[in-house]
PDB file of C-alpha atoms in Angstrom:
ATOM      1  CA  MET A   2     125.118 -72.915  30.944  1.00 32.00           C
ATOM      2  CA  SER A   3     123.872 -70.941  33.893  1.00 33.00           C
ATOM      3  CA  LEU A   4     124.259 -68.612  31.165  1.00 39.00           C
ATOM      4  CA  ALA A   5     121.624 -69.110  28.565  1.00 43.00           C
ATOM      5  CA  TYR A   6     118.750 -67.249  28.464  1.00 43.00           C
ATOM      6  CA  THR A   7     115.560 -67.993  27.157  1.00 46.00           C
ATOM      7  CA  ALA A   8     112.561 -65.975  26.002  1.00 42.00           C
ATOM      8  CA  THR A   9     110.862 -66.611  29.162  1.00 39.00           C
ATOM      9  CA  ASP A  10     113.289 -65.218  31.120  1.00 47.00           C
ATOM     10  CA  SER A  11     111.887 -61.913  32.965  1.00 40.00           C
ATOM     11  CA  ALA A  12     115.926 -61.050  33.316  1.00 49.00           C
ATOM     12  CA  ALA A  13     116.688 -61.658  29.762  1.00 54.00           C
ATOM     13  CA  PRO A  14     117.994 -58.773  27.639  1.00 80.00           C
ATOM     14  CA  PHE A  15     116.728 -60.285  24.490  1.00 93.00           C
ATOM     15  CA  GLN A  16     114.188 -63.034  22.868  1.00 95.00           C
ATOM     16  CA  LEU A  17     115.352 -66.342  21.821  1.00 96.00           C
ATOM     17  CA  ARG A  18     113.076 -68.801  20.092  1.00 97.00           C
ATOM     18  CA  PRO A  19     115.387 -72.187  19.173  1.00 97.00           C
ATOM     19  CA  VAL A  20     114.566 -73.116  15.083  1.00 98.00           C
ATOM     20  CA  THR A  21     115.728 -76.904  15.248  1.00 98.00           C
ATOM     21  CA  PRO A  22     116.376 -79.362  18.044  1.00 96.00           C
ATOM     22  CA  SER A  23     119.608 -79.148  17.400  1.00 96.00           C
ATOM     23  CA  VAL A  24     121.222 -76.208  15.557  1.00 98.00           C
ATOM     24  CA  GLY A  25     120.237 -72.411  15.514  1.00 98.00           C
ATOM     25  CA  ALA A  26     118.151 -69.896  17.069  1.00 98.00           C
ATOM     26  CA  GLU A  27     116.222 -66.063  16.098  1.00 98.00           C
ATOM     27  CA  VAL A  28     117.529 -63.465  18.613  1.00 98.00           C
ATOM     28  CA  SER A  29     114.776 -60.542  18.964  1.00 97.00           C
ATOM     29  CA  GLY A  30     115.208 -57.425  21.550  1.00 96.00           C
ATOM     30  CA  ILE A  31     118.217 -56.396  20.846  1.00 95.00           C
ATOM     31  CA  ASP A  32     120.048 -53.165  18.236  1.00 96.00           C
ATOM     32  CA  LEU A  33     123.439 -54.668  17.040  1.00 96.00           C
ATOM     33  CA  THR A  34     123.594 -50.767  16.399  1.00 95.00           C
ATOM     34  CA  GLU A  35     124.003 -49.947  19.942  1.00 94.00           C
ATOM     35  CA  SER A  36     126.827 -50.594  21.924  1.00 91.00           C
ATOM     36  CA  LEU A  37     126.655 -54.338  24.693  1.00 93.00           C
ATOM     37  CA  ASP A  38     126.693 -54.918  27.813  1.00 93.00           C
ATOM     38  CA  GLU A  39     128.377 -57.669  29.526  1.00 94.00           C
ATOM     39  CA  LYS A  40     125.350 -59.026  30.060  1.00 93.00           C
ATOM     40  CA  ALA A  41     123.823 -59.165  27.384  1.00 94.00           C
ATOM     41  CA  VAL A  42     127.567 -60.549  25.399  1.00 95.00           C
ATOM     42  CA  ALA A  43     127.362 -63.098  27.996  1.00 95.00           C
ATOM     43  CA  ALA A  44     123.681 -64.238  27.290  1.00 95.00           C
ATOM     44  CA  LEU A  45     124.984 -64.266  23.268  1.00 97.00           C
ATOM     45  CA  ARG A  46     127.975 -65.806  23.809  1.00 96.00           C
ATOM     46  CA  ALA A  47     125.837 -68.736  25.815  1.00 96.00           C
ATOM     47  CA  ALA A  48     123.462 -69.122  23.490  1.00 97.00           C
ATOM     48  CA  LEU A  49     126.497 -69.891  20.748  1.00 98.00           C
ATOM     49  CA  ILE A  50     127.667 -72.121  22.571  1.00 97.00           C
ATOM     50  CA  GLU A  51     124.672 -73.406  23.055  1.00 97.00           C
ATOM     51  CA  HIS A  52     122.363 -73.247  19.482  1.00 98.00           C
ATOM     52  CA  GLY A  53     125.923 -73.714  17.389  1.00 98.00           C
ATOM     53  CA  VAL A  54     124.312 -70.291  14.986  1.00 98.00           C
ATOM     54  CA  LEU A  55     122.212 -67.314  15.997  1.00 98.00           C
ATOM     55  CA  PHE A  56     120.318 -64.949  13.816  1.00 98.00           C
ATOM     56  CA  PHE A  57     119.387 -62.098  13.712  1.00 98.00           C
ATOM     57  CA  ARG A  58     117.251 -60.180  11.689  1.00 98.00           C
ATOM     58  CA  ASP A  59     116.208 -56.254  10.579  1.00 97.00           C
ATOM     59  CA  GLN A  60     119.961 -55.162  11.701  1.00 97.00           C
ATOM     60  CA  PRO A  61     121.344 -52.081   9.778  1.00 97.00           C
ATOM     61  CA  VAL A  62     124.280 -51.886  10.839  1.00 97.00           C
ATOM     62  CA  THR A  63     127.189 -50.347   9.070  1.00 97.00           C
ATOM     63  CA  PRO A  64     130.842 -52.206   9.096  1.00 97.00           C
ATOM     64  CA  ASP A  65     132.078 -50.834  11.408  1.00 97.00           C
ATOM     65  CA  HIS A  66     129.117 -51.693  14.001  1.00 97.00           C
ATOM     66  CA  GLN A  67     129.800 -55.311  12.871  1.00 98.00           C
ATOM     67  CA  VAL A  68     133.657 -54.768  13.079  1.00 98.00           C
ATOM     68  CA  ALA A  69     132.754 -54.118  16.703  1.00 97.00           C
ATOM     69  CA  PHE A  70     130.196 -55.783  17.793  1.00 97.00           C
ATOM     70  CA  ALA A  71     132.527 -58.841  16.993  1.00 97.00           C
ATOM     71  CA  ARG A  72     135.284 -57.558  19.281  1.00 97.00           C
ATOM     72  CA  ARG A  73     133.127 -58.551  22.167  1.00 96.00           C
ATOM     73  CA  PHE A  74     133.996 -62.088  21.779  1.00 97.00           C
ATOM     74  CA  GLY A  75     137.422 -61.752  20.252  1.00 96.00           C
ATOM     75  CA  HIS A  76     139.997 -61.385  18.490  1.00 96.00           C
ATOM     76  CA  VAL A  77     138.697 -60.149  15.249  1.00 97.00           C
ATOM     77  CA  PRO A  78     142.291 -60.098  12.474  1.00 94.00           C
ATOM     78  CA  LYS A  79     141.881 -57.692   9.196  1.00 94.00           C
ATOM     79  CA  VAL A  80     141.000 -59.073   6.350  1.00 92.00           C
ATOM     80  CA  PRO A  81     143.232 -61.882   4.111  1.00 85.00           C
ATOM     81  CA  ASP A  82     143.375 -60.010   0.728  1.00 78.00           C
ATOM     82  CA  SER A  83     144.891 -63.378  -0.942  1.00 73.00           C
ATOM     83  CA  MET A  84     141.040 -64.718  -0.712  1.00 78.00           C
ATOM     84  CA  PHE A  85     138.619 -62.440   0.155  1.00 84.00           C
ATOM     85  CA  LEU A  86     137.880 -59.385  -1.604  1.00 90.00           C
ATOM     86  CA  VAL A  87     138.477 -56.362   1.699  1.00 93.00           C
ATOM     87  CA  HIS A  88     136.043 -53.621   2.754  1.00 96.00           C
ATOM     88  CA  GLU A  89     137.359 -50.448   1.166  1.00 95.00           C
ATOM     89  CA  ALA A  90     136.398 -48.403   4.640  1.00 94.00           C
ATOM     90  CA  ASN A  91     137.002 -51.102   6.833  1.00 97.00           C
ATOM     91  CA  PRO A  92     139.886 -54.000   6.132  1.00 96.00           C
ATOM     92  CA  HIS A  93     137.812 -55.465   8.850  1.00 97.00           C
ATOM     93  CA  VAL A  94     135.057 -56.577   6.739  1.00 97.00           C
ATOM     94  CA  SER A  95     135.192 -59.096   3.805  1.00 96.00           C
ATOM     95  CA  VAL A  96     133.387 -58.344   0.903  1.00 96.00           C
ATOM     96  CA  LEU A  97     131.835 -61.410  -0.272  1.00 95.00           C
ATOM     97  CA  LEU A  98     129.997 -60.410  -3.634  1.00 96.00           C
ATOM     98  CA  ASN A  99     128.421 -62.924  -6.610  1.00 95.00           C
ATOM     99  CA  ASP A 100     126.864 -61.425  -9.782  1.00 96.00           C
ATOM    100  CA  ALA A 101     126.450 -62.613 -13.338  1.00 96.00           C
ATOM    101  CA  ASP A 102     130.998 -62.123 -14.010  1.00 93.00           C
ATOM    102  CA  ARG A 103     131.105 -63.453 -10.647  1.00 92.00           C
ATOM    103  CA  PRO A 104     129.349 -66.456 -10.092  1.00 92.00           C
ATOM    104  CA  PRO A 105     129.480 -68.784  -6.967  1.00 91.00           C
ATOM    105  CA  THR A 106     132.505 -71.172  -6.168  1.00 86.00           C
ATOM    106  CA  VAL A 107     131.807 -71.554  -1.989  1.00 82.00           C
ATOM    107  CA  ASN A 108     129.317 -74.313  -2.333  1.00 82.00           C
ATOM    108  CA  ASN A 109     131.206 -76.929  -0.518  1.00 90.00           C
ATOM    109  CA  TRP A 110     130.329 -78.196   3.292  1.00 96.00           C
ATOM    110  CA  HIS A 111     133.460 -76.089   5.015  1.00 95.00           C
ATOM    111  CA  SER A 112     134.757 -74.660   7.866  1.00 96.00           C
ATOM    112  CA  ASP A 113     136.315 -71.394   7.857  1.00 94.00           C
ATOM    113  CA  TYR A 114     139.732 -71.644   8.250  1.00 94.00           C
ATOM    114  CA  SER A 115     139.798 -75.106   9.972  1.00 96.00           C
ATOM    115  CA  PHE A 116     142.959 -75.381   8.151  1.00 96.00           C
ATOM    116  CA  ALA A 117     144.506 -73.130  10.672  1.00 94.00           C
ATOM    117  CA  PRO A 118     146.879 -74.239  13.555  1.00 93.00           C
ATOM    118  CA  LEU A 119     144.010 -71.553  14.856  1.00 92.00           C
ATOM    119  CA  PRO A 120     141.432 -72.357  13.458  1.00 92.00           C
ATOM    120  CA  ASP A 121     138.078 -69.677  13.430  1.00 93.00           C
ATOM    121  CA  PHE A 122     136.276 -69.280  16.370  1.00 96.00           C
ATOM    122  CA  ALA A 123     132.933 -67.489  14.739  1.00 98.00           C
ATOM    123  CA  SER A 124     132.221 -65.738  11.874  1.00 98.00           C
ATOM    124  CA  VAL A 125     129.986 -62.763  11.953  1.00 98.00           C
ATOM    125  CA  LEU A 126     127.888 -62.466   8.354  1.00 98.00           C
ATOM    126  CA  ARG A 127     125.788 -60.139   7.466  1.00 98.00           C
ATOM    127  CA  SER A 128     123.166 -59.889   4.415  1.00 98.00           C
ATOM    128  CA  VAL A 129     123.257 -56.582   2.127  1.00 98.00           C
ATOM    129  CA  VAL A 130     122.270 -57.301  -1.454  1.00 98.00           C
ATOM    130  CA  VAL A 131     120.611 -60.795  -2.007  1.00 97.00           C
ATOM    131  CA  PRO A 132     118.780 -62.641  -4.464  1.00 97.00           C
ATOM    132  CA  ASP A 133     114.336 -62.364  -4.947  1.00 96.00           C
ATOM    133  CA  CYS A 134     114.702 -66.185  -4.719  1.00 96.00           C
ATOM    134  CA  GLY A 135     117.410 -68.661  -3.734  1.00 96.00           C
ATOM    135  CA  GLY A 136     120.913 -67.358  -1.804  1.00 97.00           C
ATOM    136  CA  ASP A 137     120.789 -69.588   1.120  1.00 98.00           C
ATOM    137  CA  THR A 138     122.547 -70.736   3.485  1.00 98.00           C
ATOM    138  CA  VAL A 139     122.702 -73.995   5.512  1.00 98.00           C
ATOM    139  CA  TRP A 140     123.918 -75.099   8.957  1.00 98.00           C
ATOM    140  CA  ALA A 141     125.041 -78.543  10.360  1.00 98.00           C
ATOM    141  CA  GLY A 142     125.338 -78.890  14.138  1.00 98.00           C
ATOM    142  CA  MET A 143     128.319 -81.213  15.262  1.00 98.00           C
ATOM    143  CA  PHE A 144     127.548 -81.285  18.041  1.00 98.00           C
ATOM    144  CA  ALA A 145     124.401 -83.835  16.572  1.00 98.00           C
ATOM    145  CA  ALA A 146     126.022 -85.036  13.867  1.00 98.00           C
ATOM    146  CA  TRP A 147     128.993 -86.604  17.209  1.00 98.00           C
ATOM    147  CA  ASP A 148     125.564 -87.966  18.889  1.00 98.00           C
ATOM    148  CA  GLY A 149     123.779 -89.365  16.214  1.00 98.00           C
ATOM    149  CA  LEU A 150     126.870 -91.772  15.053  1.00 98.00           C
ATOM    150  CA  PRO A 151     126.247 -95.207  16.188  1.00 97.00           C
ATOM    151  CA  ASP A 152     128.224 -95.952  19.736  1.00 98.00           C
ATOM    152  CA  ARG A 153     130.795 -98.901  17.897  1.00 97.00           C
ATOM    153  CA  MET A 154     131.658 -95.277  15.543  1.00 98.00           C
ATOM    154  CA  GLN A 155     132.173 -92.950  18.229  1.00 98.00           C
ATOM    155  CA  GLN A 156     134.962 -95.257  20.076  1.00 98.00           C
ATOM    156  CA  HIS A 157     136.278 -96.096  16.695  1.00 97.00           C
ATOM    157  CA  LEU A 158     136.469 -91.754  15.535  1.00 98.00           C
ATOM    158  CA  ASP A 159     137.505 -91.024  19.438  1.00 96.00           C
ATOM    159  CA  GLY A 160     141.485 -90.591  19.505  1.00 96.00           C
ATOM    160  CA  LEU A 161     141.928 -90.261  15.597  1.00 98.00           C
ATOM    161  CA  THR A 162     143.375 -86.410  14.035  1.00 98.00           C
ATOM    162  CA  ALA A 163     143.368 -85.782  10.197  1.00 98.00           C
ATOM    163  CA  THR A 164     144.335 -83.338   7.999  1.00 98.00           C
ATOM    164  CA  HIS A 165     143.048 -79.830   7.211  1.00 98.00           C
ATOM    165  CA  ASP A 166     144.377 -78.414   4.341  1.00 97.00           C
ATOM    166  CA  PHE A 167     143.708 -74.638   2.386  1.00 94.00           C
ATOM    167  CA  MET A 168     145.114 -76.407  -0.903  1.00 94.00           C
ATOM    168  CA  LYS A 169     141.795 -78.544  -0.959  1.00 93.00           C
ATOM    169  CA  LEU A 170     139.603 -76.193  -1.518  1.00 90.00           C
ATOM    170  CA  TYR A 171     141.665 -73.936  -3.544  1.00 90.00           C
ATOM    171  CA  GLU A 172     143.465 -76.068  -5.465  1.00 90.00           C
ATOM    172  CA  ARG A 173     140.125 -77.035  -7.100  1.00 86.00           C
ATOM    173  CA  PRO A 174     139.726 -76.127 -11.096  1.00 87.00           C
ATOM    174  CA  VAL A 175     136.522 -73.200  -9.554  1.00 83.00           C
ATOM    175  CA  LYS A 176     138.976 -71.513  -8.228  1.00 86.00           C
ATOM    176  CA  LYS A 177     141.720 -70.461 -10.685  1.00 85.00           C
ATOM    177  CA  ARG A 178     140.555 -66.758 -11.476  1.00 83.00           C
ATOM    178  CA  LEU A 179     142.113 -66.679  -7.420  1.00 83.00           C
ATOM    179  CA  TRP A 180     145.728 -67.597  -9.475  1.00 90.00           C
ATOM    180  CA  GLU A 181     146.164 -65.465 -11.466  1.00 87.00           C
ATOM    181  CA  GLY A 182     148.257 -61.606 -11.685  1.00 87.00           C
ATOM    182  CA  GLU A 183     148.771 -60.279  -8.911  1.00 82.00           C
ATOM    183  CA  ARG A 184     145.999 -62.219  -6.634  1.00 80.00           C
ATOM    184  CA  GLY A 185     147.940 -65.194  -7.659  1.00 87.00           C
ATOM    185  CA  ARG A 186     150.648 -63.931  -5.679  1.00 87.00           C
ATOM    186  CA  LEU A 187     148.836 -63.037  -2.970  1.00 85.00           C
ATOM    187  CA  MET A 188     147.748 -66.703  -3.108  1.00 89.00           C
ATOM    188  CA  GLU A 189     151.129 -68.652  -3.110  1.00 91.00           C
ATOM    189  CA  ALA A 190     151.712 -66.762  -0.067  1.00 89.00           C
ATOM    190  CA  ALA A 191     148.534 -67.539   1.773  1.00 88.00           C
ATOM    191  CA  ARG A 192     149.476 -71.678   0.439  1.00 90.00           C
ATOM    192  CA  ARG A 193     153.348 -71.254   2.676  1.00 93.00           C
ATOM    193  CA  GLU A 194     151.686 -69.242   4.946  1.00 92.00           C
ATOM    194  CA  PHE A 195     148.855 -72.312   5.624  1.00 93.00           C
ATOM    195  CA  PRO A 196     150.969 -75.731   5.402  1.00 96.00           C
ATOM    196  CA  PRO A 197     148.488 -79.165   6.261  1.00 97.00           C
ATOM    197  CA  VAL A 198     147.940 -79.217   9.740  1.00 97.00           C
ATOM    198  CA  SER A 199     146.189 -82.416  12.087  1.00 98.00           C
ATOM    199  CA  HIS A 200     143.229 -81.309  14.587  1.00 98.00           C
ATOM    200  CA  PRO A 201     141.741 -83.829  15.929  1.00 98.00           C
ATOM    201  CA  VAL A 202     138.534 -85.339  14.107  1.00 98.00           C
ATOM    202  CA  VAL A 203     136.236 -85.237  17.475  1.00 98.00           C
ATOM    203  CA  ARG A 204     137.142 -81.560  19.528  1.00 96.00           C
ATOM    204  CA  PRO A 205     135.288 -81.035  23.069  1.00 96.00           C
ATOM    205  CA  HIS A 206     133.722 -77.737  22.396  1.00 96.00           C
ATOM    206  CA  PRO A 207     137.382 -75.600  24.853  1.00 94.00           C
ATOM    207  CA  GLU A 208     134.429 -73.730  26.352  1.00 95.00           C
ATOM    208  CA  SER A 209     131.887 -76.394  27.043  1.00 96.00           C
ATOM    209  CA  GLY A 210     133.260 -80.174  26.270  1.00 96.00           C
ATOM    210  CA  ARG A 211     130.844 -81.045  24.655  1.00 97.00           C
ATOM    211  CA  LYS A 212     131.854 -83.542  21.793  1.00 98.00           C
ATOM    212  CA  ALA A 213     131.868 -82.554  18.016  1.00 98.00           C
ATOM    213  CA  LEU A 214     133.084 -83.877  14.944  1.00 98.00           C
ATOM    214  CA  PHE A 215     135.338 -81.638  13.415  1.00 98.00           C
ATOM    215  CA  VAL A 216     135.774 -82.408   9.818  1.00 98.00           C
ATOM    216  CA  ASN A 217     134.555 -80.786   6.265  1.00 97.00           C
ATOM    217  CA  GLU A 218     135.046 -81.833   2.590  1.00 96.00           C
ATOM    218  CA  SER A 219     136.463 -78.189   2.089  1.00 95.00           C
ATOM    219  CA  PHE A 220     139.305 -78.889   4.049  1.00 97.00           C
ATOM    220  CA  THR A 221     139.908 -82.015   5.231  1.00 98.00           C
ATOM    221  CA  ARG A 222     142.372 -84.199   3.398  1.00 97.00           C
ATOM    222  CA  HIS A 223     142.673 -87.445   4.937  1.00 98.00           C
ATOM    223  CA  ILE A 224     142.612 -89.255   8.338  1.00 98.00           C
ATOM    224  CA  ASP A 225     145.867 -89.461   9.958  1.00 98.00           C
ATOM    225  CA  GLY A 226     147.520 -92.574   9.876  1.00 97.00           C
ATOM    226  CA  MET A 227     145.100 -94.791   7.694  1.00 98.00           C
ATOM    227  CA  SER A 228     145.188 -96.155   4.188  1.00 98.00           C
ATOM    228  CA  GLU A 229     144.762 -94.066   1.420  1.00 97.00           C
ATOM    229  CA  GLN A 230     141.742 -96.014   0.936  1.00 98.00           C
ATOM    230  CA  GLU A 231     140.780 -96.488   4.730  1.00 98.00           C
ATOM    231  CA  SER A 232     140.747 -92.982   4.826  1.00 98.00           C
ATOM    232  CA  ARG A 233     138.874 -92.240   1.954  1.00 98.00           C
ATOM    233  CA  HIS A 234     135.893 -94.418   2.548  1.00 98.00           C
ATOM    234  CA  LEU A 235     136.091 -92.921   6.121  1.00 98.00           C
ATOM    235  CA  LEU A 236     135.414 -89.574   5.519  1.00 98.00           C
ATOM    236  CA  ALA A 237     133.137 -89.892   2.277  1.00 98.00           C
ATOM    237  CA  PHE A 238     130.945 -92.223   5.495  1.00 98.00           C
ATOM    238  CA  LEU A 239     131.827 -88.478   7.550  1.00 98.00           C
ATOM    239  CA  PHE A 240     130.967 -86.169   5.058  1.00 97.00           C
ATOM    240  CA  GLU A 241     127.529 -87.527   3.996  1.00 97.00           C
ATOM    241  CA  HIS A 242     126.242 -88.392   7.622  1.00 98.00           C
ATOM    242  CA  CYS A 243     126.963 -84.688   8.296  1.00 96.00           C
ATOM    243  CA  LYS A 244     124.637 -83.833   5.825  1.00 94.00           C
ATOM    244  CA  ALA A 245     121.466 -85.443   7.518  1.00 97.00           C
ATOM    245  CA  PRO A 246     118.792 -82.878   7.511  1.00 97.00           C
ATOM    246  CA  GLU A 247     118.122 -83.787  11.001  1.00 97.00           C
ATOM    247  CA  PHE A 248     121.447 -81.654  11.710  1.00 98.00           C
ATOM    248  CA  GLN A 249     120.696 -79.125   9.576  1.00 98.00           C
ATOM    249  CA  VAL A 250     119.182 -75.305   9.849  1.00 98.00           C
ATOM    250  CA  ARG A 251     118.697 -73.283   6.921  1.00 98.00           C
ATOM    251  CA  PHE A 252     118.531 -69.611   6.801  1.00 98.00           C
ATOM    252  CA  ARG A 253     116.769 -67.485   3.662  1.00 98.00           C
ATOM    253  CA  TRP A 254     118.460 -63.807   4.324  1.00 98.00           C
ATOM    254  CA  SER A 255     117.041 -60.950   3.251  1.00 97.00           C
ATOM    255  CA  PRO A 256     118.939 -57.149   3.573  1.00 96.00           C
ATOM    256  CA  ASP A 257     120.171 -56.441   7.175  1.00 97.00           C
ATOM    257  CA  CYS A 258     120.603 -59.770   8.351  1.00 98.00           C
ATOM    258  CA  VAL A 259     123.007 -61.531  10.658  1.00 98.00           C
ATOM    259  CA  ALA A 260     124.093 -64.430  11.521  1.00 98.00           C
ATOM    260  CA  MET A 261     126.709 -65.903  13.991  1.00 98.00           C
ATOM    261  CA  TRP A 262     128.287 -68.917  13.651  1.00 98.00           C
ATOM    262  CA  ASP A 263     130.528 -71.065  16.269  1.00 98.00           C
ATOM    263  CA  ASN A 264     133.003 -72.724  13.989  1.00 97.00           C
ATOM    264  CA  ARG A 265     133.926 -75.079  16.585  1.00 96.00           C
ATOM    265  CA  SER A 266     130.423 -76.741  16.755  1.00 97.00           C
ATOM    266  CA  VAL A 267     128.452 -76.544  13.475  1.00 98.00           C
ATOM    267  CA  ILE A 268     129.815 -76.226   9.491  1.00 98.00           C
ATOM    268  CA  HIS A 269     128.557 -74.400   6.931  1.00 98.00           C
ATOM    269  CA  TYR A 270     127.256 -74.318   3.313  1.00 97.00           C
ATOM    270  CA  ALA A 271     126.317 -71.463   1.042  1.00 96.00           C
ATOM    271  CA  VAL A 272     123.254 -72.785  -1.462  1.00 97.00           C
ATOM    272  CA  ALA A 273     124.622 -72.078  -4.748  1.00 95.00           C
ATOM    273  CA  ASP A 274     121.369 -71.220  -6.775  1.00 96.00           C
ATOM    274  CA  PHE A 275     121.059 -68.045  -7.245  1.00 96.00           C
ATOM    275  CA  HIS A 276     123.124 -67.077 -10.323  1.00 95.00           C
ATOM    276  CA  PRO A 277     123.020 -64.537 -12.495  1.00 96.00           C
ATOM    277  CA  ALA A 278     121.048 -63.062  -9.354  1.00 97.00           C
ATOM    278  CA  ARG A 279     123.079 -60.340  -7.541  1.00 97.00           C
ATOM    279  CA  ARG A 280     124.537 -60.993  -3.469  1.00 98.00           C
ATOM    280  CA  LEU A 281     126.572 -59.127  -1.509  1.00 98.00           C
ATOM    281  CA  MET A 282     127.907 -60.158   2.299  1.00 98.00           C
ATOM    282  CA  HIS A 283     129.501 -58.512   4.366  1.00 98.00           C
ATOM    283  CA  ARG A 284     132.307 -61.126   7.363  1.00 97.00           C
ATOM    284  CA  VAL A 285     134.303 -60.343   9.824  1.00 98.00           C
ATOM    285  CA  THR A 286     136.371 -63.121  11.513  1.00 96.00           C
ATOM    286  CA  VAL A 287     136.486 -63.977  15.387  1.00 97.00           C
ATOM    287  CA  LEU A 288     139.812 -65.413  16.406  1.00 96.00           C
ATOM    288  CA  GLU A 289     139.542 -66.556  20.481  1.00 85.00           C
ATOM    289  CA  ARG A 290     143.308 -65.477  20.620  1.00 71.00           C
ATOM    290  CA  LEU A 291     145.250 -63.604  17.870  1.00 61.00           C
ATOM    291  CA  ARG A 292     147.293 -65.805  15.283  1.00 58.00           C
ATOM    292  CA  GLU A 293     150.831 -66.632  16.161  1.00 51.00           C
ATOM    293  CA  GLY A 294     152.969 -66.046  12.786  1.00 45.00           C
TER     294      GLY A 294
END
């Protein structure tokens, strides 16, 4: 794309270093606590579309800084207090906290809100407290996963749709505590708000047009129009295919890192290897437009 910048562009408002050929790039020379000009925002957006996930180190942003940065790319909704803890100082920031009493329960490959009629565009995650060891996040590039399929499989998948279901993840036993007490009432409201929805198995990216797989093991329930057995086998193949190391980038967090990723072209996995250590993250969601309803 014409807006993309590289580390060799003398006019670039930042430096960009790809981490792997398939997905991920580190950004330096930019301060996310400052207001970015339109040129920088356009360049970051182009880099995000090209690389899927961007990493920023040494960014001591506040929740307000994080929200202001995210708003340069789209609509930032308030956090649904059913599924997530809400930051007390900013209702647009979700608090992801794990410690001895709150073991991690999202160690599944997923794309944020793929169960919604309008899935999330981007997620902006900041590390506040990280374990001395472990707690990495892994992303898989779904452009590369699509490109890595044989031609016959691509032809078979193109045009298919799949049902994504909020309950596929949240009905699991590890999520039991979310359904207890007052929070259970909020979760039931979320279940009603997000009934199962169908999305193309292969989605052209809305900005680049490049094709990406759009399935994930957390929320994709079945392939529409297939028998249960056929759907189960095909999804099992696709879920395993997307885990290939050639499609992945793994990020080791340190305090004050920010990762921004495009849910339309990557899936991610929070590695749950650090319990009972404390891990505290702040996340902000970006939508392409306001969700209906």
